mmCIF file with all atom_site columns, C-alpha atoms in Angstrom:
data_model
loop_
_atom_site.group_PDB
_atom_site.id
_atom_site.type_symbol
_atom_site.label_atom_id
_atom_site.label_alt_id
_atom_site.label_comp_id
_atom_site.label_asym_id
_atom_site.label_entity_id
_atom_site.label_seq_id
_atom_site.pdbx_PDB_ins_code
_atom_site.Cartn_x
_atom_site.Cartn_y
_atom_site.Cartn_z
_atom_site.occupancy
_atom_site.B_iso_or_equiv
_atom_site.pdbx_formal_charge
_atom_site.auth_seq_id
_atom_site.auth_comp_id
_atom_site.auth_asym_id
_atom_site.auth_atom_id
_atom_site.pdbx_PDB_model_num
ATOM 1   C CA . GLY A 1 1   ? -11.872 -2.392  -12.580 1.00 64.00 ? 28  GLY A CA 1
ATOM 2   C CA . ALA A 1 2   ? -8.775  -0.262  -12.854 1.00 68.00 ? 29  ALA A CA 1
ATOM 3   C CA . VAL A 1 3   ? -5.608  -2.192  -13.456 1.00 90.00 ? 30  VAL A CA 1
ATOM 4   C CA . VAL A 1 4   ? -2.006  -1.241  -12.881 1.00 95.00 ? 31  VAL A CA 1
ATOM 5   C CA . SER A 1 5   ? 0.671   -3.415  -14.390 1.00 95.00 ? 32  SER A CA 1
ATOM 6   C CA . GLN A 1 6   ? 4.147   -3.467  -12.878 1.00 96.00 ? 33  GLN A CA 1
ATOM 7   C CA . HIS A 1 7   ? 7.059   -5.142  -14.572 1.00 96.00 ? 34  HIS A CA 1
ATOM 8   C CA . PRO A 1 8   ? 9.232   -7.034  -13.881 1.00 97.00 ? 35  PRO A CA 1
ATOM 9   C CA . SER A 1 9   ? 7.838   -8.885  -10.889 1.00 95.00 ? 36  SER A CA 1
ATOM 10  C CA . ARG A 1 10  ? 11.221  -10.119 -9.811  1.00 96.00 ? 37  ARG A CA 1
ATOM 11  C CA . VAL A 1 11  ? 14.791  -9.087  -10.548 1.00 96.00 ? 38  VAL A CA 1
ATOM 12  C CA . ILE A 1 12  ? 18.028  -10.658 -9.390  1.00 97.00 ? 39  ILE A CA 1
ATOM 13  C CA . CYS A 1 13  ? 21.195  -8.930  -10.512 1.00 94.00 ? 40  CYS A CA 1
ATOM 14  C CA . LYS A 1 14  ? 24.760  -8.150  -9.611  1.00 96.00 ? 41  LYS A CA 1
ATOM 15  C CA . SER A 1 15  ? 25.885  -5.182  -7.592  1.00 96.00 ? 42  SER A CA 1
ATOM 16  C CA . GLY A 1 16  ? 26.524  -2.149  -9.759  1.00 96.00 ? 43  GLY A CA 1
ATOM 17  C CA . THR A 1 17  ? 23.787  -2.921  -12.259 1.00 95.00 ? 44  THR A CA 1
ATOM 18  C CA . SER A 1 18  ? 21.051  -0.412  -13.038 1.00 96.00 ? 45  SER A CA 1
ATOM 19  C CA . VAL A 1 19  ? 17.536  -1.776  -12.922 1.00 97.00 ? 46  VAL A CA 1
ATOM 20  C CA . LYS A 1 20  ? 14.415  -0.269  -14.500 1.00 97.00 ? 47  LYS A CA 1
ATOM 21  C CA . ILE A 1 21  ? 10.939  -0.976  -13.185 1.00 97.00 ? 48  ILE A CA 1
ATOM 22  C CA . GLU A 1 22  ? 7.869   -0.024  -15.193 1.00 97.00 ? 49  GLU A CA 1
ATOM 23  C CA . CYS A 1 23  ? 4.460   0.902   -13.888 1.00 96.00 ? 50  CYS A CA 1
ATOM 24  C CA . ARG A 1 24  ? 1.590   1.151   -16.358 1.00 95.00 ? 51  ARG A CA 1
ATOM 25  C CA . SER A 1 25  ? -2.016  2.094   -15.880 1.00 94.00 ? 52  SER A CA 1
ATOM 26  C CA . LEU A 1 26  ? -3.833  -0.122  -18.358 1.00 93.00 ? 53  LEU A CA 1
ATOM 27  C CA . ASP A 1 27  ? -7.326  1.306   -18.521 1.00 89.00 ? 54  ASP A CA 1
ATOM 28  C CA . PHE A 1 28  ? -7.106  4.821   -17.174 1.00 90.00 ? 55  PHE A CA 1
ATOM 29  C CA . GLN A 1 29  ? -4.908  7.867   -17.386 1.00 90.00 ? 56  GLN A CA 1
ATOM 30  C CA . ALA A 1 30  ? -2.858  8.381   -14.260 1.00 89.00 ? 57  ALA A CA 1
ATOM 31  C CA . THR A 1 31  ? -2.036  11.988  -13.513 1.00 86.00 ? 58  THR A CA 1
ATOM 32  C CA . THR A 1 32  ? -0.099  10.893  -10.473 1.00 90.00 ? 59  THR A CA 1
ATOM 33  C CA . MET A 1 33  ? 1.893   7.783   -9.738  1.00 93.00 ? 60  MET A CA 1
ATOM 34  C CA . PHE A 1 34  ? 3.558   6.869   -6.479  1.00 95.00 ? 61  PHE A CA 1
ATOM 35  C CA . TRP A 1 35  ? 6.546   4.679   -5.758  1.00 97.00 ? 62  TRP A CA 1
ATOM 36  C CA . TYR A 1 36  ? 6.798   2.840   -2.468  1.00 96.00 ? 63  TYR A CA 1
ATOM 37  C CA . ARG A 1 37  ? 9.489   0.645   -0.983  1.00 97.00 ? 64  ARG A CA 1
ATOM 38  C CA . GLN A 1 38  ? 8.927   -2.118  1.515   1.00 96.00 ? 65  GLN A CA 1
ATOM 39  C CA . PHE A 1 39  ? 11.717  -3.793  3.457   1.00 94.00 ? 66  PHE A CA 1
ATOM 40  C CA . PRO A 1 40  ? 11.078  -7.243  4.974   1.00 91.00 ? 67  PRO A CA 1
ATOM 41  C CA . LYS A 1 41  ? 8.546   -7.208  7.781   1.00 90.00 ? 68  LYS A CA 1
ATOM 42  C CA . GLN A 1 42  ? 8.032   -3.474  7.452   1.00 94.00 ? 69  GLN A CA 1
ATOM 43  C CA . SER A 1 43  ? 5.343   -1.254  6.088   1.00 95.00 ? 70  SER A CA 1
ATOM 44  C CA . LEU A 1 44  ? 5.232   0.484   2.742   1.00 95.00 ? 71  LEU A CA 1
ATOM 45  C CA . MET A 1 45  ? 7.174   3.718   2.723   1.00 94.00 ? 72  MET A CA 1
ATOM 46  C CA . LEU A 1 46  ? 6.627   6.360   0.084   1.00 94.00 ? 73  LEU A CA 1
ATOM 47  C CA . MET A 1 47  ? 9.735   7.092   -1.948  1.00 96.00 ? 74  MET A CA 1
ATOM 48  C CA . ALA A 1 48  ? 8.478   9.618   -4.445  1.00 95.00 ? 75  ALA A CA 1
ATOM 49  C CA . THR A 1 49  ? 5.475   11.118  -6.150  1.00 93.00 ? 76  THR A CA 1
ATOM 50  C CA . SER A 1 50  ? 5.500   11.330  -9.899  1.00 90.00 ? 77  SER A CA 1
ATOM 51  C CA . ASN A 1 51  ? 3.303   13.698  -11.895 1.00 87.00 ? 78  ASN A CA 1
ATOM 52  C CA . GLU A 1 52  ? 3.080   13.384  -15.640 1.00 83.00 ? 79  GLU A CA 1
ATOM 53  C CA . GLY A 1 53  ? 5.319   15.837  -17.430 1.00 81.00 ? 80  GLY A CA 1
ATOM 54  C CA . SER A 1 54  ? 7.045   17.205  -14.365 1.00 84.00 ? 81  SER A CA 1
ATOM 55  C CA . LYS A 1 55  ? 9.861   16.251  -12.039 1.00 88.00 ? 82  LYS A CA 1
ATOM 56  C CA . ALA A 1 56  ? 9.185   13.752  -9.330  1.00 92.00 ? 83  ALA A CA 1
ATOM 57  C CA . THR A 1 57  ? 8.943   14.840  -5.720  1.00 93.00 ? 84  THR A CA 1
ATOM 58  C CA . TYR A 1 58  ? 11.128  12.725  -3.473  1.00 95.00 ? 85  TYR A CA 1
ATOM 59  C CA . GLU A 1 59  ? 10.597  11.982  0.183   1.00 94.00 ? 86  GLU A CA 1
ATOM 60  C CA . GLN A 1 60  ? 13.234  12.973  2.678   1.00 94.00 ? 87  GLN A CA 1
ATOM 61  C CA . GLY A 1 61  ? 16.127  10.569  2.710   1.00 94.00 ? 88  GLY A CA 1
ATOM 62  C CA . VAL A 1 62  ? 15.510  9.186   -0.788  1.00 95.00 ? 89  VAL A CA 1
ATOM 63  C CA . GLU A 1 63  ? 18.373  9.918   -3.170  1.00 94.00 ? 90  GLU A CA 1
ATOM 64  C CA . LYS A 1 64  ? 16.993  11.351  -6.377  1.00 93.00 ? 91  LYS A CA 1
ATOM 65  C CA . ASP A 1 65  ? 20.181  10.578  -8.271  1.00 94.00 ? 92  ASP A CA 1
ATOM 66  C CA . LYS A 1 66  ? 19.994  6.954   -7.278  1.00 96.00 ? 93  LYS A CA 1
ATOM 67  C CA . PHE A 1 67  ? 16.294  6.426   -7.857  1.00 97.00 ? 94  PHE A CA 1
ATOM 68  C CA . LEU A 1 68  ? 15.473  8.026   -11.183 1.00 96.00 ? 95  LEU A CA 1
ATOM 69  C CA . ILE A 1 69  ? 11.788  8.459   -11.900 1.00 94.00 ? 96  ILE A CA 1
ATOM 70  C CA . ASN A 1 70  ? 10.348  9.274   -15.279 1.00 91.00 ? 97  ASN A CA 1
ATOM 71  C CA . HIS A 1 71  ? 6.643   9.852   -15.881 1.00 88.00 ? 98  HIS A CA 1
ATOM 72  C CA . ALA A 1 72  ? 6.695   10.566  -19.565 1.00 82.00 ? 99  ALA A CA 1
ATOM 73  C CA . SER A 1 73  ? 3.073   9.742   -20.322 1.00 89.00 ? 100 SER A CA 1
ATOM 74  C CA . LEU A 1 74  ? -0.236  9.474   -18.536 1.00 90.00 ? 101 LEU A CA 1
ATOM 75  C CA . THR A 1 75  ? 0.002   5.713   -18.509 1.00 93.00 ? 102 THR A CA 1
ATOM 76  C CA . LEU A 1 76  ? 3.645   5.003   -17.755 1.00 94.00 ? 103 LEU A CA 1
ATOM 77  C CA . SER A 1 77  ? 6.074   5.780   -14.976 1.00 94.00 ? 104 SER A CA 1
ATOM 78  C CA . THR A 1 78  ? 9.482   4.177   -14.598 1.00 95.00 ? 105 THR A CA 1
ATOM 79  C CA . LEU A 1 79  ? 11.773  3.833   -11.621 1.00 97.00 ? 106 LEU A CA 1
ATOM 80  C CA . THR A 1 80  ? 15.440  3.200   -12.353 1.00 97.00 ? 107 THR A CA 1
ATOM 81  C CA . VAL A 1 81  ? 17.640  2.072   -9.507  1.00 97.00 ? 108 VAL A CA 1
ATOM 82  C CA . THR A 1 82  ? 21.090  3.173   -10.638 1.00 96.00 ? 109 THR A CA 1
ATOM 83  C CA . SER A 1 83  ? 24.230  1.290   -9.649  1.00 95.00 ? 110 SER A CA 1
ATOM 84  C CA . ALA A 1 84  ? 22.223  -0.923  -7.338  1.00 95.00 ? 111 ALA A CA 1
ATOM 85  C CA . HIS A 1 85  ? 23.839  -2.341  -4.209  1.00 95.00 ? 112 HIS A CA 1
ATOM 86  C CA . PRO A 1 86  ? 22.710  -5.101  -1.821  1.00 95.00 ? 113 PRO A CA 1
ATOM 87  C CA . GLU A 1 87  ? 21.153  -2.537  0.520   1.00 95.00 ? 114 GLU A CA 1
ATOM 88  C CA . ASP A 1 88  ? 18.783  -1.571  -2.308  1.00 96.00 ? 115 ASP A CA 1
ATOM 89  C CA . SER A 1 89  ? 17.288  -5.051  -2.222  1.00 96.00 ? 116 SER A CA 1
ATOM 90  C CA . SER A 1 90  ? 13.652  -4.540  -1.379  1.00 96.00 ? 117 SER A CA 1
ATOM 91  C CA . PHE A 1 91  ? 10.096  -4.831  -2.605  1.00 96.00 ? 118 PHE A CA 1
ATOM 92  C CA . TYR A 1 92  ? 9.155   -1.877  -4.788  1.00 97.00 ? 119 TYR A CA 1
ATOM 93  C CA . ILE A 1 93  ? 5.515   -1.182  -5.505  1.00 96.00 ? 120 ILE A CA 1
ATOM 94  C CA . CYS A 1 94  ? 3.857   1.514   -7.552  1.00 96.00 ? 121 CYS A CA 1
ATOM 95  C CA . SER A 1 95  ? 0.396   2.953   -7.470  1.00 94.00 ? 122 SER A CA 1
ATOM 96  C CA . ALA A 1 96  ? -1.507  5.163   -9.862  1.00 93.00 ? 123 ALA A CA 1
ATOM 97  C CA . ARG A 1 97  ? -4.244  7.684   -9.318  1.00 88.00 ? 124 ARG A CA 1
ATOM 98  C CA . GLN A 1 98  ? -6.468  9.075   -12.024 1.00 83.00 ? 125 GLN A CA 1
ATOM 99  C CA . GLY A 1 99  ? -6.811  12.382  -10.233 1.00 74.00 ? 126 GLY A CA 1
ATOM 100 C CA . GLY A 1 100 ? -8.526  14.295  -7.464  1.00 68.00 ? 127 GLY A CA 1
ATOM 101 C CA . THR A 1 101 ? -10.093 11.975  -4.943  1.00 69.00 ? 128 THR A CA 1
ATOM 102 C CA . GLN A 1 102 ? -9.990  8.930   -7.165  1.00 77.00 ? 129 GLN A CA 1
ATOM 103 C CA . PRO A 1 103 ? -8.590  5.901   -5.329  1.00 81.00 ? 130 PRO A CA 1
ATOM 104 C CA . GLN A 1 104 ? -5.075  4.677   -5.944  1.00 86.00 ? 131 GLN A CA 1
ATOM 105 C CA . HIS A 1 105 ? -4.566  1.385   -7.703  1.00 91.00 ? 132 HIS A CA 1
ATOM 106 C CA . PHE A 1 106 ? -1.513  -0.689  -6.939  1.00 93.00 ? 133 PHE A CA 1
ATOM 107 C CA . GLY A 1 107 ? 0.745   -2.737  -9.134  1.00 95.00 ? 134 GLY A CA 1
ATOM 108 C CA . ASP A 1 108 ? 1.759   -6.212  -7.948  1.00 94.00 ? 135 ASP A CA 1
ATOM 109 C CA . GLY A 1 109 ? 5.224   -5.070  -6.954  1.00 95.00 ? 136 GLY A CA 1
ATOM 110 C CA . THR A 1 110 ? 8.793   -5.870  -7.949  1.00 97.00 ? 137 THR A CA 1
ATOM 111 C CA . ARG A 1 111 ? 11.037  -7.893  -5.719  1.00 96.00 ? 138 ARG A CA 1
ATOM 112 C CA . LEU A 1 112 ? 14.577  -6.663  -6.290  1.00 97.00 ? 139 LEU A CA 1
ATOM 113 C CA . SER A 1 113 ? 17.511  -8.720  -5.090  1.00 96.00 ? 140 SER A CA 1
ATOM 114 C CA . ILE A 1 114 ? 21.034  -7.389  -5.543  1.00 95.00 ? 141 ILE A CA 1
ATOM 115 C CA . LEU A 1 115 ? 23.814  -9.913  -5.099  1.00 94.00 ? 142 LEU A CA 1
ATOM 116 C CA . ALA B 2 1   ? 0.168   15.462  9.972   1.00 81.00 ? 28  ALA B CA 1
ATOM 117 C CA . GLN B 2 2   ? -1.330  12.097  9.171   1.00 90.00 ? 29  GLN B CA 1
ATOM 118 C CA . LYS B 2 3   ? -0.731  8.906   10.994  1.00 95.00 ? 30  LYS B CA 1
ATOM 119 C CA . VAL B 2 4   ? -2.096  5.381   11.063  1.00 97.00 ? 31  VAL B CA 1
ATOM 120 C CA . THR B 2 5   ? -1.467  3.130   14.023  1.00 98.00 ? 32  THR B CA 1
ATOM 121 C CA . GLN B 2 6   ? -1.858  -0.620  14.007  1.00 98.00 ? 33  GLN B CA 1
ATOM 122 C CA . ALA B 2 7   ? -0.863  -1.529  17.509  1.00 97.00 ? 34  ALA B CA 1
ATOM 123 C CA . GLN B 2 8   ? -1.054  -5.280  16.968  1.00 98.00 ? 35  GLN B CA 1
ATOM 124 C CA . THR B 2 9   ? 2.170   -6.423  15.359  1.00 97.00 ? 36  THR B CA 1
ATOM 125 C CA . GLU B 2 10  ? 1.255   -10.066 15.167  1.00 97.00 ? 37  GLU B CA 1
ATOM 126 C CA . ILE B 2 11  ? -1.835  -12.107 15.975  1.00 98.00 ? 38  ILE B CA 1
ATOM 127 C CA . SER B 2 12  ? -2.083  -15.864 16.047  1.00 98.00 ? 39  SER B CA 1
ATOM 128 C CA . VAL B 2 13  ? -5.438  -17.631 16.147  1.00 98.00 ? 40  VAL B CA 1
ATOM 129 C CA . VAL B 2 14  ? -6.753  -21.096 15.558  1.00 97.00 ? 41  VAL B CA 1
ATOM 130 C CA . GLU B 2 15  ? -8.942  -21.750 12.571  1.00 97.00 ? 42  GLU B CA 1
ATOM 131 C CA . LYS B 2 16  ? -12.625 -20.823 13.017  1.00 97.00 ? 43  LYS B CA 1
ATOM 132 C CA . GLU B 2 17  ? -11.860 -18.232 15.662  1.00 98.00 ? 44  GLU B CA 1
ATOM 133 C CA . ASP B 2 18  ? -12.987 -14.665 15.111  1.00 98.00 ? 45  ASP B CA 1
ATOM 134 C CA . VAL B 2 19  ? -10.250 -12.048 15.051  1.00 98.00 ? 46  VAL B CA 1
ATOM 135 C CA . THR B 2 20  ? -10.310 -8.250  15.086  1.00 98.00 ? 47  THR B CA 1
ATOM 136 C CA . LEU B 2 21  ? -7.517  -6.116  13.690  1.00 98.00 ? 48  LEU B CA 1
ATOM 137 C CA . ASP B 2 22  ? -7.337  -2.630  15.126  1.00 98.00 ? 49  ASP B CA 1
ATOM 138 C CA . CYS B 2 23  ? -6.623  0.580   13.250  1.00 98.00 ? 50  CYS B CA 1
ATOM 139 C CA . VAL B 2 24  ? -6.476  4.088   14.679  1.00 98.00 ? 51  VAL B CA 1
ATOM 140 C CA . TYR B 2 25  ? -5.812  7.091   12.481  1.00 98.00 ? 52  TYR B CA 1
ATOM 141 C CA . GLU B 2 26  ? -4.996  10.771  12.831  1.00 96.00 ? 53  GLU B CA 1
ATOM 142 C CA . THR B 2 27  ? -5.760  13.527  10.377  1.00 95.00 ? 54  THR B CA 1
ATOM 143 C CA . ARG B 2 28  ? -6.919  17.126  10.404  1.00 93.00 ? 55  ARG B CA 1
ATOM 144 C CA . ASP B 2 29  ? -8.739  16.717  7.133   1.00 91.00 ? 56  ASP B CA 1
ATOM 145 C CA . THR B 2 30  ? -12.505 16.394  7.279   1.00 91.00 ? 57  THR B CA 1
ATOM 146 C CA . THR B 2 31  ? -12.683 14.467  4.024   1.00 91.00 ? 58  THR B CA 1
ATOM 147 C CA . TYR B 2 32  ? -10.624 11.342  3.780   1.00 93.00 ? 59  TYR B CA 1
ATOM 148 C CA . TYR B 2 33  ? -10.742 7.686   2.883   1.00 93.00 ? 60  TYR B CA 1
ATOM 149 C CA . LEU B 2 34  ? -9.725  4.666   4.865   1.00 95.00 ? 61  LEU B CA 1
ATOM 150 C CA . PHE B 2 35  ? -8.549  1.413   3.386   1.00 96.00 ? 62  PHE B CA 1
ATOM 151 C CA . TRP B 2 36  ? -7.706  -2.103  4.363   1.00 97.00 ? 63  TRP B CA 1
ATOM 152 C CA . TYR B 2 37  ? -5.344  -4.179  2.273   1.00 96.00 ? 64  TYR B CA 1
ATOM 153 C CA . LYS B 2 38  ? -4.243  -7.774  2.559   1.00 97.00 ? 65  LYS B CA 1
ATOM 154 C CA . GLN B 2 39  ? -0.663  -8.677  1.649   1.00 96.00 ? 66  GLN B CA 1
ATOM 155 C CA . PRO B 2 40  ? -0.124  -12.419 1.255   1.00 94.00 ? 67  PRO B CA 1
ATOM 156 C CA . PRO B 2 41  ? 3.400   -13.889 1.198   1.00 91.00 ? 68  PRO B CA 1
ATOM 157 C CA . SER B 2 42  ? 3.564   -13.352 -2.562  1.00 89.00 ? 69  SER B CA 1
ATOM 158 C CA . GLY B 2 43  ? 3.697   -9.622  -1.858  1.00 91.00 ? 70  GLY B CA 1
ATOM 159 C CA . GLU B 2 44  ? 0.930   -8.039  -3.868  1.00 91.00 ? 71  GLU B CA 1
ATOM 160 C CA . LEU B 2 45  ? -1.532  -5.768  -2.120  1.00 92.00 ? 72  LEU B CA 1
ATOM 161 C CA . VAL B 2 46  ? -5.070  -7.045  -2.237  1.00 93.00 ? 73  VAL B CA 1
ATOM 162 C CA . PHE B 2 47  ? -7.671  -4.307  -1.852  1.00 92.00 ? 74  PHE B CA 1
ATOM 163 C CA . LEU B 2 48  ? -10.332 -5.154  0.710   1.00 95.00 ? 75  LEU B CA 1
ATOM 164 C CA . ILE B 2 49  ? -12.301 -2.000  1.382   1.00 93.00 ? 76  ILE B CA 1
ATOM 165 C CA . ARG B 2 50  ? -12.389 1.760   0.914   1.00 92.00 ? 77  ARG B CA 1
ATOM 166 C CA . ARG B 2 51  ? -14.500 3.836   3.261   1.00 93.00 ? 78  ARG B CA 1
ATOM 167 C CA . ASN B 2 52  ? -15.409 7.513   2.924   1.00 91.00 ? 79  ASN B CA 1
ATOM 168 C CA . SER B 2 53  ? -15.104 9.630   6.077   1.00 93.00 ? 80  SER B CA 1
ATOM 169 C CA . PHE B 2 54  ? -18.723 10.668  5.776   1.00 91.00 ? 81  PHE B CA 1
ATOM 170 C CA . ASP B 2 55  ? -20.018 7.136   5.728   1.00 88.00 ? 82  ASP B CA 1
ATOM 171 C CA . GLU B 2 56  ? -19.945 5.636   9.201   1.00 86.00 ? 83  GLU B CA 1
ATOM 172 C CA . GLN B 2 57  ? -22.109 2.682   8.398   1.00 85.00 ? 84  GLN B CA 1
ATOM 173 C CA . ASN B 2 58  ? -20.513 -0.611  9.249   1.00 88.00 ? 85  ASN B CA 1
ATOM 174 C CA . GLU B 2 59  ? -19.951 -2.942  6.366   1.00 89.00 ? 86  GLU B CA 1
ATOM 175 C CA . ILE B 2 60  ? -20.062 -6.689  6.031   1.00 91.00 ? 87  ILE B CA 1
ATOM 176 C CA . SER B 2 61  ? -18.700 -8.687  3.145   1.00 92.00 ? 88  SER B CA 1
ATOM 177 C CA . GLY B 2 62  ? -18.879 -12.410 3.672   1.00 95.00 ? 89  GLY B CA 1
ATOM 178 C CA . ARG B 2 63  ? -16.675 -13.263 6.646   1.00 97.00 ? 90  ARG B CA 1
ATOM 179 C CA . TYR B 2 64  ? -15.233 -9.746  6.712   1.00 97.00 ? 91  TYR B CA 1
ATOM 180 C CA . SER B 2 65  ? -16.710 -6.815  8.553   1.00 96.00 ? 92  SER B CA 1
ATOM 181 C CA . TRP B 2 66  ? -15.535 -3.311  9.295   1.00 96.00 ? 93  TRP B CA 1
ATOM 182 C CA . ASN B 2 67  ? -16.398 -0.994  12.157  1.00 96.00 ? 94  ASN B CA 1
ATOM 183 C CA . PHE B 2 68  ? -15.792 2.695   11.479  1.00 96.00 ? 95  PHE B CA 1
ATOM 184 C CA . GLN B 2 69  ? -16.009 4.900   14.559  1.00 95.00 ? 96  GLN B CA 1
ATOM 185 C CA . LYS B 2 70  ? -15.249 8.506   13.774  1.00 94.00 ? 97  LYS B CA 1
ATOM 186 C CA . SER B 2 71  ? -15.556 9.494   17.429  1.00 94.00 ? 98  SER B CA 1
ATOM 187 C CA . THR B 2 72  ? -12.566 7.335   18.293  1.00 96.00 ? 99  THR B CA 1
ATOM 188 C CA . SER B 2 73  ? -10.817 7.640   14.915  1.00 96.00 ? 100 SER B CA 1
ATOM 189 C CA . SER B 2 74  ? -10.850 3.903   14.512  1.00 97.00 ? 101 SER B CA 1
ATOM 190 C CA . PHE B 2 75  ? -11.518 1.622   11.588  1.00 97.00 ? 102 PHE B CA 1
ATOM 191 C CA . ASN B 2 76  ? -11.345 -1.936  12.862  1.00 97.00 ? 103 ASN B CA 1
ATOM 192 C CA . PHE B 2 77  ? -11.515 -5.062  10.756  1.00 98.00 ? 104 PHE B CA 1
ATOM 193 C CA . THR B 2 78  ? -13.011 -8.349  11.907  1.00 98.00 ? 105 THR B CA 1
ATOM 194 C CA . ILE B 2 79  ? -12.637 -11.723 10.274  1.00 98.00 ? 106 ILE B CA 1
ATOM 195 C CA . THR B 2 80  ? -15.278 -14.181 11.370  1.00 97.00 ? 107 THR B CA 1
ATOM 196 C CA . ALA B 2 81  ? -14.535 -17.908 11.418  1.00 97.00 ? 108 ALA B CA 1
ATOM 197 C CA . SER B 2 82  ? -10.956 -17.391 10.308  1.00 97.00 ? 109 SER B CA 1
ATOM 198 C CA . GLN B 2 83  ? -9.347  -19.754 7.813   1.00 97.00 ? 110 GLN B CA 1
ATOM 199 C CA . VAL B 2 84  ? -5.745  -20.667 7.082   1.00 97.00 ? 111 VAL B CA 1
ATOM 200 C CA . VAL B 2 85  ? -5.981  -18.733 3.805   1.00 96.00 ? 112 VAL B CA 1
ATOM 201 C CA . ASP B 2 86  ? -6.542  -15.583 5.823   1.00 97.00 ? 113 ASP B CA 1
ATOM 202 C CA . SER B 2 87  ? -2.929  -15.734 7.003   1.00 97.00 ? 114 SER B CA 1
ATOM 203 C CA . ALA B 2 88  ? -1.260  -12.596 5.696   1.00 97.00 ? 115 ALA B CA 1
ATOM 204 C CA . VAL B 2 89  ? -0.164  -9.131  6.679   1.00 98.00 ? 116 VAL B CA 1
ATOM 205 C CA . TYR B 2 90  ? -3.021  -6.662  6.820   1.00 98.00 ? 117 TYR B CA 1
ATOM 206 C CA . PHE B 2 91  ? -2.491  -2.945  6.339   1.00 98.00 ? 118 PHE B CA 1
ATOM 207 C CA . CYS B 2 92  ? -4.781  -0.116  7.234   1.00 98.00 ? 119 CYS B CA 1
ATOM 208 C CA . ALA B 2 93  ? -4.217  3.076   5.214   1.00 97.00 ? 120 ALA B CA 1
ATOM 209 C CA . LEU B 2 94  ? -5.415  6.671   5.109   1.00 95.00 ? 121 LEU B CA 1
ATOM 210 C CA . ASP B 2 95  ? -5.933  8.788   1.992   1.00 92.00 ? 122 ASP B CA 1
ATOM 211 C CA . THR B 2 96  ? -6.659  12.491  2.213   1.00 88.00 ? 123 THR B CA 1
ATOM 212 C CA . GLY B 2 97  ? -6.547  12.875  -1.565  1.00 78.00 ? 124 GLY B CA 1
ATOM 213 C CA . ARG B 2 98  ? -3.612  15.231  -1.577  1.00 71.00 ? 125 ARG B CA 1
ATOM 214 C CA . ARG B 2 99  ? -0.801  12.747  -1.730  1.00 78.00 ? 126 ARG B CA 1
ATOM 215 C CA . ALA B 2 100 ? 0.124   9.143   -1.271  1.00 88.00 ? 127 ALA B CA 1
ATOM 216 C CA . LEU B 2 101 ? -1.512  6.786   1.151   1.00 92.00 ? 128 LEU B CA 1
ATOM 217 C CA . THR B 2 102 ? -0.316  6.734   4.717   1.00 94.00 ? 129 THR B CA 1
ATOM 218 C CA . PHE B 2 103 ? 0.040   3.131   5.792   1.00 96.00 ? 130 PHE B CA 1
ATOM 219 C CA . GLY B 2 104 ? -0.011  1.632   9.224   1.00 97.00 ? 131 GLY B CA 1
ATOM 220 C CA . SER B 2 105 ? 2.803   -0.682  10.215  1.00 97.00 ? 132 SER B CA 1
ATOM 221 C CA . GLY B 2 106 ? 0.717   -3.735  9.447   1.00 97.00 ? 133 GLY B CA 1
ATOM 222 C CA . THR B 2 107 ? -0.593  -6.662  11.477  1.00 98.00 ? 134 THR B CA 1
ATOM 223 C CA . ARG B 2 108 ? 0.650   -10.141 10.679  1.00 98.00 ? 135 ARG B CA 1
ATOM 224 C CA . LEU B 2 109 ? -2.160  -12.638 11.099  1.00 98.00 ? 136 LEU B CA 1
ATOM 225 C CA . GLN B 2 110 ? -1.368  -16.304 11.440  1.00 97.00 ? 137 GLN B CA 1
ATOM 226 C CA . VAL B 2 111 ? -4.245  -18.712 11.372  1.00 97.00 ? 138 VAL B CA 1
ATOM 227 C CA . GLN B 2 112 ? -3.284  -22.134 12.630  1.00 97.00 ? 139 GLN B CA 1
ATOM 228 C CA . PRO B 2 113 ? -5.150  -25.203 11.391  1.00 95.00 ? 140 PRO B CA 1
#
């Protein structure tokens, strides 16, 4: 079945550091990738939608300058949390869709902890 | 607008009990998909089922079964003879194909030995 690889699975770093998270579709071409954030004991909230070759579309309240998304190829999207602070600590999870009504496939998530 | 409601925040049962997790959704689209995911403490989302809006047949997979009722916009999930390994957070989600999934708030299931 379709596989989405997300890396790293866990990051612990100091405040002020920028952190890059990769999301790769391993056996299909993903025209659209989604980035979600999940705070403890809460649901997954969409942060942004990333289409290959174009700018990401951010949800209301998500700072585009803080959460940089690049979808440079049909198999890779990256999320960079710039100058991360403790309040950015969360579980970030990506998903990829091949197109149309194809189902989304999720990565295993990245647990980000900012000290 | 799309919305998924999981009214049960937390459910606690004793092993071998049956448990039903409720999911009610709202959408104006006539074509959509409904999902259930399991999220164990490790965090990854485990896909359980995807159901097309045109397919109202109930589905059974081992100890899991799903009841899709379009008339009440519900897609409930039942675990029969629950086990400790079933302890997790379960999310119901809606996909209209135009954007990301809309997730419910999740139901935390605790199965006590």
